Amino acid sequence: MSANTYHVFGDLEIPLEQIDTVALEKLKRSAPLLRKLEGADKKKRPLFNYQSAFKSWKIREVATWPEAQRYDRFEDELVGPSGPLDAAIASHLHYPSFTTKQRYNSEIADSTNCCIRLVLEKGFTSKDSFMFNTFQRREKRNGLKRYTEASKDAHYGWSNLLRREMHAKVEVVYGKANRERIEKTSRLTPIELCGSWEGVTIHLELAVANPLTPLRIIVFVHHPEHFYHNWDTETARVQDLKLNAAARLAGVAVDESFYEKRARWYSESYNPLMDEEETREEDVEDDAPPVHASSNDADERPAKRQKLLRKRGTGDLIQFTKGMLALEKAGSIFEFSDLPIKVTTWLDFEHDVGSLEDLQAKYRSIFEDQEEGSTEKAPELGLMGRIHRLVSRKGGMGGIRGRTRDDVGNLISVLDKYVIHRPGETMKRKCGNCGRNIEDDTYVRYWKTHPTYYVAHGFKGCHSKECEGHRQWAIPVDGSIPWEAGQEDALKGAQPVDRKKIAGYKSQVESGETLGLPTTVKVKCNTCGKEGKDDVKAEYDKHEPHYYLAMRRTCAACKKRITFLPADGQQYVTTKILWDRMQE
């Protein structure tokens, strides 16, 4: 503290030469309450054992879900707080996602989650910061819409309990949803800073019952996810400024230019407002999904940018995935289930890709020949590497041959010629593998050839442990409704797949692991002889002598589904052989 500075709180001081008379009077009006908060010794209170309480709370949380919805409300997907409860500063986020390598029984301070990674790398670690969410359960996009009032109350009650028990005098609140709720339920007094902290407004939270009792200082900032969609340099600078103010108030050290440095680095590797003459024509695709922008956004864009957007079609998508790829190379981790809607929509309509497994298969079928002798092998590319390569590849934006336009320019899915859409109709669905109920289908499709057959959407499991990481079909809950897989190969056929036949031959096979036989088998195309990707989940006839069950897949050379046989010439059986044997 110096005679030439004004002391706000903690380590935050403003040089007097930067404060005008009006600003100084405003700061002095809030000084008594700030001094009272600064002098309060919260450490005299006994520490609440939140780890033990969280174990008990998890059981109560699961019980708030109705029986019909409890199928995927697993206790081990509730994410606990992190850090010391008596830390000087708290980081308050919204809810955890499935973008993590530590999905079960984990805490919020998880560096494998791309959003939390930004919080930690800024300097707010679990060593000197208490970290918690408003909602503790892992959710997919829009997952909070499923919450019952009882479930919401349970989560609000837990997060409110943590806020009451934590000792932090400074709380960083991330995201619009958290801000709106705190503004609605708390008594806040705004304090505008000035000088080098111009643009930062901190909020003093007062006890609702006693407005003369200060509880803590709150600093509202953007949620980290914001910066995976928009690395605007000015927004990043303000984010740094607000977080730096919070750190000074609490007396902790942080990287004071963290967001701004990343924004500058990002803009150097990706300039979305590049001039038309700087754009390579090979990156431009005319027959791709148009960019939808509001009139206000369009008015603010430079004229050249508007012309370029009209010309490029998916120019924004190319640049967006390029930016996401740059972040992935810098260490961020992305999961398919958390991709932005603009990316998943494009993958679905262009390639009928609805899961990571679909993406891997599509990538191999397109690029396998090109990768011969190349250093850019598919296994070396991450999720965004594959997607960006699909989006920006020459000669058709990764699947134009599966897309057309109608007379008014609307894009048509490759499956549209095989299906009938039923607007306004919904279908109750379950996982085709484990039978657990999943979200209703509000985009119902039926097969034109067999109009009573529902066309199933593929999805990446239902987040149950037995389905995790595997592509499944979302089929009708009502077993009397026939269905067909939403794949072109299946829908262009004259007859639907015999599901009873599939179930029949499945009962005749066992996994290699169960039988003590090789689980990985090298295979080759029965038509052209080219070796394909190893069968890493080999199955065998459960009856001796346990012949290998030949698999069917799309051959990259033949461009159609073919039976793949063991490359070493070992004996095998086919599904037809097994089915015929059952019939006998």
Short mmCIF file of N, CA and C in Angstrom, two decimals, residues 288-434:
data_model
loop_
_atom_site.label_atom_id
_atom_site.label_comp_id
_atom_site.label_asym_id
_atom_site.label_seq_id
_atom_site.Cartn_x
_atom_site.Cartn_y
_atom_site.Cartn_z
N ALA A 288 -21.68 -26.54 -50.89
CA ALA A 288 -21.66 -26.96 -49.50
C ALA A 288 -22.67 -26.15 -48.71
N PRO A 289 -22.97 -26.58 -47.45
CA PRO A 289 -24.01 -25.89 -46.68
C PRO A 289 -23.74 -24.41 -46.56
N PRO A 290 -24.74 -23.56 -46.80
CA PRO A 290 -24.54 -22.12 -46.71
C PRO A 290 -24.35 -21.68 -45.28
N VAL A 291 -23.69 -20.53 -45.10
CA VAL A 291 -23.51 -19.96 -43.78
C VAL A 291 -24.72 -19.09 -43.47
N HIS A 292 -25.37 -19.36 -42.35
CA HIS A 292 -26.55 -18.58 -41.97
C HIS A 292 -26.11 -17.49 -41.00
N ALA A 293 -26.35 -16.25 -41.34
CA ALA A 293 -25.94 -15.13 -40.47
C ALA A 293 -27.12 -14.19 -40.30
N SER A 294 -27.17 -13.55 -39.16
CA SER A 294 -28.23 -12.57 -38.93
C SER A 294 -27.94 -11.32 -39.75
N SER A 295 -28.98 -10.52 -39.96
CA SER A 295 -28.79 -9.30 -40.74
C SER A 295 -27.83 -8.35 -40.04
N ASN A 296 -27.88 -8.32 -38.70
CA ASN A 296 -26.97 -7.45 -37.96
C ASN A 296 -25.53 -7.85 -38.16
N ASP A 297 -25.28 -9.17 -38.10
CA ASP A 297 -23.92 -9.66 -38.31
C ASP A 297 -23.45 -9.30 -39.70
N ALA A 298 -24.33 -9.47 -40.68
CA ALA A 298 -23.95 -9.21 -42.06
C ALA A 298 -23.60 -7.74 -42.26
N ASP A 299 -24.36 -6.84 -41.59
CA ASP A 299 -24.10 -5.42 -41.76
C ASP A 299 -22.73 -5.03 -41.24
N GLU A 300 -22.23 -5.76 -40.24
CA GLU A 300 -20.96 -5.41 -39.63
C GLU A 300 -19.77 -5.99 -40.38
N ARG A 301 -20.02 -6.94 -41.28
CA ARG A 301 -18.91 -7.55 -41.99
C ARG A 301 -18.43 -6.63 -43.10
N PRO A 302 -17.14 -6.63 -43.38
CA PRO A 302 -16.63 -5.89 -44.52
C PRO A 302 -17.28 -6.41 -45.81
N ALA A 303 -17.38 -5.55 -46.82
CA ALA A 303 -18.02 -5.94 -48.08
C ALA A 303 -17.31 -7.13 -48.71
N LYS A 304 -15.96 -7.12 -48.63
CA LYS A 304 -15.22 -8.24 -49.21
C LYS A 304 -15.57 -9.55 -48.52
N ARG A 305 -15.76 -9.49 -47.18
CA ARG A 305 -16.07 -10.70 -46.43
C ARG A 305 -17.42 -11.26 -46.85
N GLN A 306 -18.43 -10.38 -47.05
CA GLN A 306 -19.73 -10.85 -47.48
C GLN A 306 -19.64 -11.53 -48.84
N LYS A 307 -18.88 -10.92 -49.76
CA LYS A 307 -18.71 -11.51 -51.08
C LYS A 307 -18.03 -12.87 -50.98
N LEU A 308 -17.03 -12.94 -50.10
CA LEU A 308 -16.30 -14.18 -49.93
C LEU A 308 -17.17 -15.27 -49.34
N LEU A 309 -18.04 -14.91 -48.37
CA LEU A 309 -18.93 -15.89 -47.77
C LEU A 309 -19.89 -16.47 -48.80
N ARG A 310 -20.43 -15.60 -49.65
CA ARG A 310 -21.36 -16.08 -50.68
C ARG A 310 -20.66 -17.02 -51.64
N LYS A 311 -19.39 -16.70 -51.93
CA LYS A 311 -18.65 -17.49 -52.89
C LYS A 311 -18.22 -18.83 -52.30
N ARG A 312 -17.83 -18.81 -51.02
CA ARG A 312 -17.21 -19.98 -50.44
C ARG A 312 -18.20 -21.00 -49.90
N GLY A 313 -19.40 -20.56 -49.51
CA GLY A 313 -20.34 -21.52 -48.94
C GLY A 313 -19.91 -21.96 -47.56
N THR A 314 -19.03 -22.95 -47.46
CA THR A 314 -18.59 -23.44 -46.15
C THR A 314 -17.26 -22.84 -45.75
N GLY A 315 -16.93 -21.66 -46.26
CA GLY A 315 -15.67 -21.03 -45.88
C GLY A 315 -15.54 -20.88 -44.38
N ASP A 316 -16.63 -20.48 -43.70
CA ASP A 316 -16.58 -20.34 -42.25
C ASP A 316 -16.33 -21.67 -41.57
N LEU A 317 -16.94 -22.74 -42.11
CA LEU A 317 -16.77 -24.05 -41.50
C LEU A 317 -15.33 -24.53 -41.65
N ILE A 318 -14.73 -24.27 -42.79
CA ILE A 318 -13.32 -24.62 -43.00
C ILE A 318 -12.45 -23.90 -41.99
N GLN A 319 -12.66 -22.60 -41.86
CA GLN A 319 -11.83 -21.81 -40.97
C GLN A 319 -12.11 -22.16 -39.50
N PHE A 320 -13.37 -22.45 -39.20
CA PHE A 320 -13.71 -22.81 -37.83
C PHE A 320 -13.00 -24.10 -37.41
N THR A 321 -13.07 -25.13 -38.27
CA THR A 321 -12.41 -26.39 -37.93
C THR A 321 -10.89 -26.23 -37.93
N LYS A 322 -10.39 -25.31 -38.74
CA LYS A 322 -8.95 -25.04 -38.72
C LYS A 322 -8.55 -24.47 -37.36
N GLY A 323 -9.36 -23.57 -36.85
CA GLY A 323 -9.08 -22.99 -35.54
C GLY A 323 -9.17 -24.04 -34.43
N MET A 324 -10.19 -24.91 -34.52
CA MET A 324 -10.33 -25.98 -33.53
C MET A 324 -9.15 -26.94 -33.60
N LEU A 325 -8.67 -27.19 -34.83
CA LEU A 325 -7.50 -28.06 -35.01
C LEU A 325 -6.27 -27.44 -34.36
N ALA A 326 -6.10 -26.12 -34.51
CA ALA A 326 -4.96 -25.45 -33.89
C ALA A 326 -5.00 -25.59 -32.37
N LEU A 327 -6.20 -25.50 -31.79
CA LEU A 327 -6.33 -25.67 -30.35
C LEU A 327 -6.03 -27.11 -29.94
N GLU A 328 -6.46 -28.06 -30.78
CA GLU A 328 -6.19 -29.47 -30.48
C GLU A 328 -4.69 -29.74 -30.50
N LYS A 329 -3.99 -29.16 -31.46
CA LYS A 329 -2.54 -29.34 -31.53
C LYS A 329 -1.85 -28.71 -30.33
N ALA A 330 -2.49 -27.68 -29.76
CA ALA A 330 -1.90 -27.01 -28.59
C ALA A 330 -2.19 -27.77 -27.29
N GLY A 331 -2.96 -28.85 -27.39
CA GLY A 331 -3.18 -29.68 -26.21
C GLY A 331 -4.62 -29.82 -25.76
N SER A 332 -5.56 -29.10 -26.39
CA SER A 332 -6.96 -29.22 -26.00
C SER A 332 -7.51 -30.57 -26.48
N ILE A 333 -8.45 -31.11 -25.72
CA ILE A 333 -9.03 -32.41 -26.02
C ILE A 333 -10.50 -32.24 -26.38
N PHE A 334 -10.93 -32.82 -27.50
CA PHE A 334 -12.32 -32.72 -27.94
C PHE A 334 -12.91 -34.12 -28.08
N GLU A 335 -14.19 -34.26 -27.73
CA GLU A 335 -14.92 -35.50 -27.91
C GLU A 335 -16.02 -35.28 -28.94
N PHE A 336 -16.41 -36.34 -29.65
CA PHE A 336 -17.41 -36.21 -30.70
C PHE A 336 -18.73 -35.69 -30.14
N SER A 337 -19.12 -36.18 -28.95
CA SER A 337 -20.42 -35.81 -28.39
C SER A 337 -20.52 -34.32 -28.04
N ASP A 338 -19.40 -33.61 -27.97
CA ASP A 338 -19.43 -32.20 -27.61
C ASP A 338 -19.07 -31.27 -28.76
N LEU A 339 -19.06 -31.80 -29.99
CA LEU A 339 -18.77 -30.95 -31.14
C LEU A 339 -19.87 -29.91 -31.31
N PRO A 340 -19.54 -28.71 -31.79
CA PRO A 340 -20.56 -27.69 -32.05
C PRO A 340 -21.59 -28.19 -33.06
N ILE A 341 -22.81 -27.69 -32.93
CA ILE A 341 -23.92 -28.18 -33.75
C ILE A 341 -23.66 -27.97 -35.24
N LYS A 342 -22.93 -26.88 -35.60
CA LYS A 342 -22.68 -26.62 -37.02
C LYS A 342 -21.81 -27.72 -37.62
N VAL A 343 -20.92 -28.31 -36.80
CA VAL A 343 -20.04 -29.37 -37.29
C VAL A 343 -20.80 -30.69 -37.37
N THR A 344 -21.55 -31.05 -36.32
CA THR A 344 -22.26 -32.32 -36.34
C THR A 344 -23.34 -32.35 -37.41
N THR A 345 -23.99 -31.20 -37.64
CA THR A 345 -25.01 -31.14 -38.69
C THR A 345 -24.39 -31.39 -40.06
N TRP A 346 -23.24 -30.77 -40.31
CA TRP A 346 -22.57 -30.97 -41.59
C TRP A 346 -22.15 -32.43 -41.76
N LEU A 347 -21.59 -33.04 -40.72
CA LEU A 347 -21.16 -34.44 -40.80
C LEU A 347 -22.35 -35.36 -41.05
N ASP A 348 -23.47 -35.07 -40.39
CA ASP A 348 -24.65 -35.92 -40.55
C ASP A 348 -25.19 -35.85 -41.97
N PHE A 349 -25.35 -34.64 -42.52
CA PHE A 349 -25.94 -34.49 -43.84
C PHE A 349 -24.98 -34.83 -44.96
N GLU A 350 -23.70 -34.52 -44.79
CA GLU A 350 -22.75 -34.78 -45.86
C GLU A 350 -22.31 -36.23 -45.91
N HIS A 351 -22.15 -36.85 -44.75
CA HIS A 351 -21.54 -38.18 -44.71
C HIS A 351 -22.33 -39.21 -43.94
N ASP A 352 -23.51 -38.84 -43.42
CA ASP A 352 -24.27 -39.76 -42.57
C ASP A 352 -23.41 -40.23 -41.41
N VAL A 353 -22.64 -39.32 -40.86
CA VAL A 353 -21.75 -39.61 -39.73
C VAL A 353 -22.41 -39.12 -38.45
N GLY A 354 -22.61 -40.03 -37.50
CA GLY A 354 -23.23 -39.65 -36.26
C GLY A 354 -22.47 -40.06 -35.02
N SER A 355 -21.25 -40.58 -35.22
CA SER A 355 -20.45 -41.01 -34.07
C SER A 355 -18.98 -41.01 -34.47
N LEU A 356 -18.13 -41.21 -33.47
CA LEU A 356 -16.70 -41.27 -33.73
C LEU A 356 -16.37 -42.46 -34.62
N GLU A 357 -17.05 -43.58 -34.40
CA GLU A 357 -16.79 -44.76 -35.23
C GLU A 357 -17.17 -44.50 -36.68
N ASP A 358 -18.31 -43.81 -36.90
CA ASP A 358 -18.71 -43.44 -38.27
C ASP A 358 -17.62 -42.59 -38.92
N LEU A 359 -17.13 -41.62 -38.15
CA LEU A 359 -16.12 -40.71 -38.68
C LEU A 359 -14.85 -41.45 -39.06
N GLN A 360 -14.40 -42.37 -38.20
CA GLN A 360 -13.19 -43.13 -38.49
C GLN A 360 -13.36 -43.98 -39.73
N ALA A 361 -14.54 -44.62 -39.87
CA ALA A 361 -14.78 -45.45 -41.05
C ALA A 361 -14.83 -44.61 -42.32
N LYS A 362 -15.51 -43.46 -42.25
CA LYS A 362 -15.60 -42.58 -43.41
C LYS A 362 -14.22 -42.05 -43.79
N TYR A 363 -13.44 -41.67 -42.79
CA TYR A 363 -12.09 -41.14 -43.05
C TYR A 363 -11.24 -42.19 -43.74
N ARG A 364 -11.29 -43.44 -43.25
CA ARG A 364 -10.48 -44.50 -43.86
C ARG A 364 -10.92 -44.75 -45.30
N SER A 365 -12.25 -44.75 -45.53
CA SER A 365 -12.73 -45.07 -46.88
C SER A 365 -12.34 -44.00 -47.90
N ILE A 366 -12.17 -42.75 -47.45
CA ILE A 366 -11.84 -41.66 -48.37
C ILE A 366 -10.34 -41.50 -48.54
N PHE A 367 -9.60 -41.59 -47.43
CA PHE A 367 -8.19 -41.20 -47.47
C PHE A 367 -7.20 -42.37 -47.44
N GLU A 368 -7.69 -43.61 -47.34
CA GLU A 368 -6.78 -44.74 -47.19
C GLU A 368 -5.77 -44.81 -48.32
N ASP A 369 -6.24 -44.64 -49.57
CA ASP A 369 -5.32 -44.71 -50.71
C ASP A 369 -4.33 -43.57 -50.70
N GLN A 370 -4.79 -42.37 -50.27
CA GLN A 370 -3.91 -41.20 -50.28
C GLN A 370 -2.82 -41.32 -49.22
N GLU A 371 -3.08 -42.12 -48.19
CA GLU A 371 -2.13 -42.20 -47.09
C GLU A 371 -0.98 -43.16 -47.35
N GLU A 372 -1.04 -43.88 -48.46
CA GLU A 372 0.07 -44.75 -48.78
C GLU A 372 1.33 -43.90 -48.99
N GLY A 373 2.33 -44.13 -48.19
CA GLY A 373 3.58 -43.38 -48.33
C GLY A 373 3.53 -42.00 -47.74
N SER A 374 2.41 -41.63 -47.10
CA SER A 374 2.31 -40.29 -46.52
C SER A 374 2.67 -40.32 -45.05
N THR A 375 3.15 -39.20 -44.54
CA THR A 375 3.46 -39.11 -43.11
C THR A 375 2.23 -38.77 -42.30
N GLU A 376 1.15 -38.36 -42.95
CA GLU A 376 -0.07 -37.95 -42.25
C GLU A 376 -1.03 -39.12 -42.16
N LYS A 377 -0.71 -40.10 -41.37
CA LYS A 377 -1.55 -41.27 -41.21
C LYS A 377 -2.74 -40.94 -40.30
N ALA A 378 -3.85 -41.66 -40.54
CA ALA A 378 -5.06 -41.39 -39.75
C ALA A 378 -4.85 -41.50 -38.25
N PRO A 379 -4.15 -42.55 -37.73
CA PRO A 379 -4.00 -42.65 -36.28
C PRO A 379 -3.26 -41.47 -35.66
N GLU A 380 -2.47 -40.73 -36.45
CA GLU A 380 -1.71 -39.61 -35.92
C GLU A 380 -2.54 -38.34 -35.85
N LEU A 381 -3.70 -38.35 -36.46
CA LEU A 381 -4.57 -37.18 -36.44
C LEU A 381 -5.60 -37.33 -35.34
N GLY A 382 -5.90 -36.24 -34.63
CA GLY A 382 -6.93 -36.27 -33.63
C GLY A 382 -8.30 -36.08 -34.27
N LEU A 383 -9.32 -35.94 -33.41
CA LEU A 383 -10.69 -35.78 -33.90
C LEU A 383 -10.81 -34.60 -34.84
N MET A 384 -10.32 -33.41 -34.43
CA MET A 384 -10.46 -32.23 -35.27
C MET A 384 -9.58 -32.31 -36.51
N GLY A 385 -8.47 -33.05 -36.42
CA GLY A 385 -7.63 -33.24 -37.60
C GLY A 385 -8.38 -33.96 -38.70
N ARG A 386 -9.09 -35.01 -38.33
CA ARG A 386 -9.88 -35.77 -39.32
C ARG A 386 -11.01 -34.91 -39.89
N ILE A 387 -11.72 -34.22 -38.98
CA ILE A 387 -12.87 -33.43 -39.44
C ILE A 387 -12.42 -32.30 -40.36
N HIS A 388 -11.35 -31.59 -39.97
CA HIS A 388 -10.88 -30.49 -40.81
C HIS A 388 -10.44 -31.01 -42.18
N ARG A 389 -9.81 -32.17 -42.23
CA ARG A 389 -9.37 -32.71 -43.51
C ARG A 389 -10.57 -33.08 -44.39
N LEU A 390 -11.63 -33.61 -43.77
CA LEU A 390 -12.85 -33.92 -44.52
C LEU A 390 -13.50 -32.66 -45.06
N VAL A 391 -13.58 -31.63 -44.21
CA VAL A 391 -14.26 -30.40 -44.59
C VAL A 391 -13.52 -29.68 -45.71
N SER A 392 -12.19 -29.67 -45.67
CA SER A 392 -11.42 -28.83 -46.59
C SER A 392 -10.81 -29.59 -47.76
N ARG A 393 -11.09 -30.88 -47.90
CA ARG A 393 -10.46 -31.63 -49.00
C ARG A 393 -10.98 -31.16 -50.36
N LYS A 394 -10.16 -31.32 -51.38
CA LYS A 394 -10.51 -30.87 -52.73
C LYS A 394 -11.57 -31.79 -53.33
N GLY A 395 -12.27 -31.24 -54.32
CA GLY A 395 -13.12 -32.06 -55.17
C GLY A 395 -14.43 -32.48 -54.56
N GLY A 396 -14.97 -31.75 -53.60
CA GLY A 396 -16.30 -32.10 -53.17
C GLY A 396 -16.59 -31.96 -51.70
N MET A 397 -15.80 -31.23 -50.94
CA MET A 397 -16.06 -30.99 -49.52
C MET A 397 -16.33 -32.28 -48.78
N GLY A 398 -15.65 -33.35 -49.13
CA GLY A 398 -15.76 -34.58 -48.37
C GLY A 398 -17.13 -35.22 -48.46
N GLY A 399 -17.71 -35.32 -49.64
CA GLY A 399 -18.97 -36.03 -49.74
C GLY A 399 -20.00 -35.35 -50.60
N ILE A 400 -19.57 -34.48 -51.51
CA ILE A 400 -20.54 -33.76 -52.34
C ILE A 400 -21.32 -34.72 -53.24
N ARG A 401 -20.70 -35.85 -53.59
CA ARG A 401 -21.44 -36.76 -54.46
C ARG A 401 -22.69 -37.31 -53.76
N GLY A 402 -22.75 -37.15 -52.43
CA GLY A 402 -23.93 -37.57 -51.70
C GLY A 402 -24.90 -36.43 -51.45
N ARG A 403 -24.64 -35.25 -52.06
CA ARG A 403 -25.49 -34.08 -51.83
C ARG A 403 -25.95 -33.49 -53.14
N THR A 404 -27.16 -32.98 -53.18
CA THR A 404 -27.68 -32.26 -54.34
C THR A 404 -28.42 -31.04 -53.85
N ARG A 405 -28.91 -30.22 -54.80
CA ARG A 405 -29.75 -29.08 -54.44
C ARG A 405 -31.07 -29.19 -55.20
N ASP A 406 -32.15 -28.76 -54.54
CA ASP A 406 -33.42 -28.74 -55.25
C ASP A 406 -33.52 -27.42 -56.03
N ASP A 407 -34.68 -27.17 -56.62
CA ASP A 407 -34.82 -26.02 -57.51
C ASP A 407 -34.65 -24.68 -56.79
N VAL A 408 -34.88 -24.66 -55.49
CA VAL A 408 -34.74 -23.39 -54.77
C VAL A 408 -33.44 -23.35 -53.99
N GLY A 409 -32.55 -24.30 -54.23
CA GLY A 409 -31.22 -24.24 -53.64
C GLY A 409 -31.09 -24.89 -52.29
N ASN A 410 -32.14 -25.59 -51.82
CA ASN A 410 -32.03 -26.24 -50.51
C ASN A 410 -31.16 -27.49 -50.62
N LEU A 411 -30.36 -27.71 -49.58
CA LEU A 411 -29.50 -28.89 -49.57
C LEU A 411 -30.30 -30.13 -49.21
N ILE A 412 -30.02 -31.22 -49.91
CA ILE A 412 -30.77 -32.46 -49.72
C ILE A 412 -29.84 -33.53 -49.20
N SER A 413 -30.22 -34.20 -48.13
CA SER A 413 -29.41 -35.27 -47.58
C SER A 413 -29.34 -36.44 -48.54
N VAL A 414 -28.25 -37.21 -48.45
CA VAL A 414 -28.09 -38.39 -49.30
C VAL A 414 -29.20 -39.40 -49.03
N LEU A 415 -29.80 -39.36 -47.83
CA LEU A 415 -30.86 -40.32 -47.50
C LEU A 415 -32.25 -39.85 -47.88
N ASP A 416 -32.40 -38.57 -48.25
CA ASP A 416 -33.74 -38.02 -48.47
C ASP A 416 -34.52 -38.75 -49.56
N LYS A 417 -33.82 -39.29 -50.54
CA LYS A 417 -34.54 -39.98 -51.63
C LYS A 417 -35.08 -41.33 -51.17
N TYR A 418 -34.66 -41.77 -49.97
CA TYR A 418 -35.12 -43.06 -49.47
C TYR A 418 -36.12 -42.94 -48.33
N VAL A 419 -36.30 -41.73 -47.78
CA VAL A 419 -37.10 -41.60 -46.57
C VAL A 419 -38.26 -40.64 -46.74
N ILE A 420 -39.23 -40.78 -45.84
CA ILE A 420 -40.37 -39.89 -45.73
C ILE A 420 -40.27 -39.19 -44.38
N HIS A 421 -40.29 -37.87 -44.37
CA HIS A 421 -40.22 -37.12 -43.12
C HIS A 421 -41.63 -36.90 -42.58
N ARG A 422 -41.77 -37.00 -41.28
CA ARG A 422 -43.06 -36.78 -40.63
C ARG A 422 -42.95 -35.62 -39.65
N PRO A 423 -43.04 -34.38 -40.13
CA PRO A 423 -42.91 -33.20 -39.25
C PRO A 423 -43.94 -33.23 -38.13
N GLY A 424 -43.50 -32.87 -36.93
CA GLY A 424 -44.40 -32.81 -35.79
C GLY A 424 -44.57 -34.12 -35.07
N GLU A 425 -44.14 -35.22 -35.66
CA GLU A 425 -44.27 -36.53 -35.01
C GLU A 425 -43.03 -36.81 -34.16
N THR A 426 -43.21 -37.51 -33.05
CA THR A 426 -42.09 -37.91 -32.21
C THR A 426 -42.08 -39.44 -32.06
N MET A 427 -40.91 -39.97 -31.75
CA MET A 427 -40.77 -41.42 -31.57
C MET A 427 -40.01 -41.67 -30.28
N LYS A 428 -40.58 -42.44 -29.37
CA LYS A 428 -39.87 -42.84 -28.16
C LYS A 428 -38.85 -43.90 -28.55
N ARG A 429 -37.60 -43.71 -28.08
CA ARG A 429 -36.52 -44.57 -28.55
C ARG A 429 -35.74 -45.18 -27.39
N LYS A 430 -35.00 -46.22 -27.73
CA LYS A 430 -34.09 -46.86 -26.78
C LYS A 430 -32.82 -47.25 -27.52
N CYS A 431 -31.78 -47.53 -26.76
CA CYS A 431 -30.53 -47.99 -27.36
C CYS A 431 -30.73 -49.39 -27.91
N GLY A 432 -30.34 -49.60 -29.16
CA GLY A 432 -30.51 -50.91 -29.79
C GLY A 432 -29.62 -51.98 -29.21
N ASN A 433 -28.65 -51.58 -28.38
CA ASN A 433 -27.72 -52.56 -27.82
C ASN A 433 -28.13 -52.97 -26.40
N CYS A 434 -28.26 -51.99 -25.51
CA CYS A 434 -28.54 -52.33 -24.11
C CYS A 434 -30.00 -52.14 -23.73
#
